[in-house]
PDB file of C-alpha atoms in Angstrom:
ATOM      1  CA  UNK F  10     -64.367-178.413-130.809  1.00 56.00           C
ATOM      2  CA  UNK F  11     -63.360-178.405-127.196  1.00 55.00           C
ATOM      3  CA  UNK F  12     -64.314-181.235-124.871  1.00 61.00           C
ATOM      4  CA  UNK F  13     -66.851-180.136-122.266  1.00 74.00           C
ATOM      5  CA  UNK F  14     -65.651-180.102-118.685  1.00 82.00           C
ATOM      6  CA  UNK F  15     -66.988-183.127-116.812  1.00 82.00           C
ATOM      7  CA  UNK F  16     -67.867-182.691-113.162  1.00 87.00           C
ATOM      8  CA  UNK F  17     -65.490-185.433-112.038  1.00 89.00           C
ATOM      9  CA  UNK F  18     -65.949-184.533-108.390  1.00 90.00           C
ATOM     10  CA  UNK F  19     -69.722-185.110-108.598  1.00 92.00           C
ATOM     11  CA  UNK F  20     -69.259-188.350-110.537  1.00 93.00           C
ATOM     12  CA  UNK F  21     -66.796-189.632-107.945  1.00 94.00           C
ATOM     13  CA  UNK F  22     -69.145-188.630-105.121  1.00 95.00           C
ATOM     14  CA  UNK F  23     -72.083-190.425-106.795  1.00 96.00           C
ATOM     15  CA  UNK F  24     -69.940-193.549-107.298  1.00 96.00           C
ATOM     16  CA  UNK F  25     -68.850-193.484-103.680  1.00 97.00           C
ATOM     17  CA  UNK F  26     -72.496-193.111-102.564  1.00 97.00           C
ATOM     18  CA  UNK F  27     -73.553-196.112-104.644  1.00 97.00           C
ATOM     19  CA  UNK F  28     -70.637-198.214-103.381  1.00 97.00           C
ATOM     20  CA  UNK F  29     -71.375-197.196 -99.779  1.00 97.00           C
ATOM     21  CA  UNK F  30     -75.049-198.129-100.203  1.00 98.00           C
ATOM     22  CA  UNK F  31     -74.166-201.564-101.604  1.00 98.00           C
ATOM     23  CA  UNK F  32     -71.689-202.226 -98.782  1.00 98.00           C
ATOM     24  CA  UNK F  33     -74.236-201.070 -96.202  1.00 97.00           C
ATOM     25  CA  UNK F  34     -76.927-203.390 -97.596  1.00 97.00           C
ATOM     26  CA  UNK F  35     -74.514-206.349 -97.592  1.00 96.00           C
ATOM     27  CA  UNK F  36     -73.606-205.636 -93.956  1.00 96.00           C
ATOM     28  CA  UNK F  37     -77.289-205.369 -92.979  1.00 95.00           C
ATOM     29  CA  UNK F  38     -78.083-208.689 -94.673  1.00 92.00           C
ATOM     30  CA  UNK F  39     -75.179-210.397 -92.948  1.00 88.00           C
ATOM     31  CA  UNK F  40     -76.272-209.011 -89.569  1.00 90.00           C
ATOM     32  CA  UNK F  41     -79.843-210.148 -90.229  1.00 89.00           C
ATOM     33  CA  UNK F  42     -78.654-213.659 -91.130  1.00 83.00           C
ATOM     34  CA  UNK F  43     -76.491-213.752 -87.999  1.00 82.00           C
ATOM     35  CA  UNK F  44     -79.481-212.706 -85.896  1.00 83.00           C
ATOM     36  CA  UNK F  45     -81.586-215.508 -87.425  1.00 80.00           C
ATOM     37  CA  UNK F  46     -78.880-218.063 -86.536  1.00 76.00           C
ATOM     38  CA  UNK F  47     -78.041-218.877 -90.138  1.00 73.00           C
ATOM     39  CA  UNK F  48     -74.825-220.834 -90.361  1.00 66.00           C
ATOM     40  CA  UNK F  49     -72.213-220.034 -93.016  1.00 68.00           C
ATOM     41  CA  UNK F  50     -72.841-222.075 -96.128  1.00 69.00           C
ATOM     42  CA  UNK F  51     -76.602-221.714 -95.948  1.00 64.00           C
ATOM     43  CA  UNK F  52     -77.420-224.506 -93.480  1.00 63.00           C
ATOM     44  CA  UNK F  53     -80.245-223.651 -91.145  1.00 64.00           C
ATOM     45  CA  UNK F  54     -81.002-224.851 -87.690  1.00 59.00           C
ATOM     46  CA  UNK F  55     -83.633-227.576 -87.765  1.00 67.00           C
ATOM     47  CA  UNK F  56     -87.103-226.212 -87.166  1.00 69.00           C
ATOM     48  CA  UNK F  57     -89.988-228.402 -86.069  1.00 69.00           C
ATOM     49  CA  UNK F  58     -92.545-227.397 -88.670  1.00 69.00           C
ATOM     50  CA  UNK F  59     -94.709-229.195 -91.167  1.00 72.00           C
ATOM     51  CA  UNK F  60     -95.852-227.767 -94.441  1.00 72.00           C
ATOM     52  CA  UNK F  61     -99.593-228.147 -94.896  1.00 77.00           C
ATOM     53  CA  UNK F  62    -101.625-226.627 -97.674  1.00 77.00           C
ATOM     54  CA  UNK F  63    -105.285-226.018 -96.848  1.00 83.00           C
ATOM     55  CA  UNK F  64    -107.941-227.381 -99.140  1.00 83.00           C
ATOM     56  CA  UNK F  65    -108.709-230.698-100.768  1.00 82.00           C
ATOM     57  CA  UNK F  66    -105.937-233.177-101.445  1.00 80.00           C
ATOM     58  CA  UNK F  67    -105.032-233.761-105.066  1.00 81.00           C
ATOM     59  CA  UNK F  68    -105.041-237.354-106.293  1.00 81.00           C
ATOM     60  CA  UNK F  69    -102.137-238.823-108.245  1.00 85.00           C
ATOM     61  CA  UNK F  70    -104.423-240.858-110.508  1.00 88.00           C
ATOM     62  CA  UNK F  71    -108.089-239.788-110.366  1.00 89.00           C
ATOM     63  CA  UNK F  72    -109.083-241.748-113.495  1.00 92.00           C
ATOM     64  CA  UNK F  73    -110.572-244.810-111.676  1.00 92.00           C
ATOM     65  CA  UNK F  74    -112.642-242.608-109.351  1.00 92.00           C
ATOM     66  CA  UNK F  75    -113.805-240.484-112.285  1.00 92.00           C
ATOM     67  CA  UNK F  76    -114.796-243.591-114.248  1.00 95.00           C
ATOM     68  CA  UNK F  77    -116.775-244.949-111.272  1.00 95.00           C
ATOM     69  CA  UNK F  78    -118.480-241.568-110.772  1.00 95.00           C
ATOM     70  CA  UNK F  79    -119.444-241.360-114.444  1.00 96.00           C
ATOM     71  CA  UNK F  80    -120.733-244.970-114.429  1.00 95.00           C
ATOM     72  CA  UNK F  81    -122.865-244.229-111.357  1.00 93.00           C
ATOM     73  CA  UNK F  82    -124.341-241.093-112.966  1.00 92.00           C
ATOM     74  CA  UNK F  83    -124.916-242.920-116.273  1.00 91.00           C
ATOM     75  CA  UNK F  84    -126.749-245.746-114.455  1.00 89.00           C
ATOM     76  CA  UNK F  85    -128.881-243.197-112.620  1.00 88.00           C
ATOM     77  CA  UNK F  86    -129.624-241.311-115.861  1.00 87.00           C
ATOM     78  CA  UNK F  87    -130.703-244.419-117.795  1.00 89.00           C
ATOM     79  CA  UNK F  88    -132.104-246.570-114.955  1.00 90.00           C
ATOM     80  CA  UNK F  89    -135.345-246.941-113.063  1.00 91.00           C
ATOM     81  CA  UNK F  90    -135.919-246.901-109.320  1.00 89.00           C
ATOM     82  CA  UNK F  91    -137.709-245.445-106.350  1.00 89.00           C
ATOM     83  CA  UNK F  92    -136.826-242.017-105.061  1.00 88.00           C
ATOM     84  CA  UNK F  93    -139.495-242.091-102.318  1.00 90.00           C
ATOM     85  CA  UNK F  94    -141.689-245.198-102.280  1.00 90.00           C
ATOM     86  CA  UNK F  95    -143.998-243.774 -99.595  1.00 92.00           C
ATOM     87  CA  UNK F  96    -144.795-240.707-101.677  1.00 92.00           C
ATOM     88  CA  UNK F  97    -144.852-242.684-104.954  1.00 90.00           C
ATOM     89  CA  UNK F  98    -141.902-240.834-106.520  1.00 91.00           C
ATOM     90  CA  UNK F  99    -139.796-242.767-109.005  1.00 90.00           C
ATOM     91  CA  UNK F 100    -137.010-241.983-111.435  1.00 88.00           C
ATOM     92  CA  UNK F 101    -137.149-243.185-115.026  1.00 91.00           C
ATOM     93  CA  UNK F 102    -134.665-243.146-117.925  1.00 91.00           C
ATOM     94  CA  UNK F 103    -134.105-239.742-119.480  1.00 87.00           C
ATOM     95  CA  UNK F 104    -135.299-240.934-122.893  1.00 88.00           C
ATOM     96  CA  UNK F 105    -138.659-242.044-121.427  1.00 90.00           C
ATOM     97  CA  UNK F 106    -139.038-238.761-119.538  1.00 87.00           C
ATOM     98  CA  UNK F 107    -138.372-236.734-122.681  1.00 89.00           C
ATOM     99  CA  UNK F 108    -140.880-238.851-124.638  1.00 89.00           C
ATOM    100  CA  UNK F 109    -143.533-238.314-121.942  1.00 88.00           C
ATOM    101  CA  UNK F 110    -142.965-234.563-122.008  1.00 87.00           C
ATOM    102  CA  UNK F 111    -143.051-234.418-125.815  1.00 87.00           C
ATOM    103  CA  UNK F 112    -146.201-236.578-126.149  1.00 84.00           C
ATOM    104  CA  UNK F 113    -148.757-233.890-125.125  1.00 73.00           C
ATOM    105  CA  UNK F 114    -147.172-231.348-127.471  1.00 65.00           C
ATOM    106  CA  UNK F 115    -147.343-233.791-130.394  1.00 61.00           C
ATOM    107  CA  UNK F 116    -151.030-234.614-129.760  1.00 63.00           C
ATOM    108  CA  UNK F 117    -151.953-230.923-129.511  1.00 60.00           C
ATOM    109  CA  UNK F 118    -150.511-230.191-132.950  1.00 58.00           C
ATOM    110  CA  UNK F 119    -147.216-228.760-131.763  1.00 54.00           C
ATOM    111  CA  UNK F 120    -148.722-225.912-129.748  1.00 53.00           C
ATOM    112  CA  UNK F 121    -147.351-225.572-126.224  1.00 52.00           C
TER     113      UNK F 121
END
């Protein structure tokens, strides 16, 4: 069996095109870095900028604040107090409120 003839001229031309493209891209990157005043070795000129991320700040240790928040909500859920004294609106513990709502249903024989 005879070896097929390889188009060595086309292969060499394709290799030269790839090498030329790589060299061209390297030259363009170097020119771009020179235009941006990048020093050899990767050191930049100092720029007066600050990095700020919009949005709420993240706490390092939110556990004490979370515990205080939960204690406040728990006290509100199980405590008594005035919401609006002028209008006569109060808040009562959740257990008492559920018992008051269930009482009419129990006296009516379970019918809503």
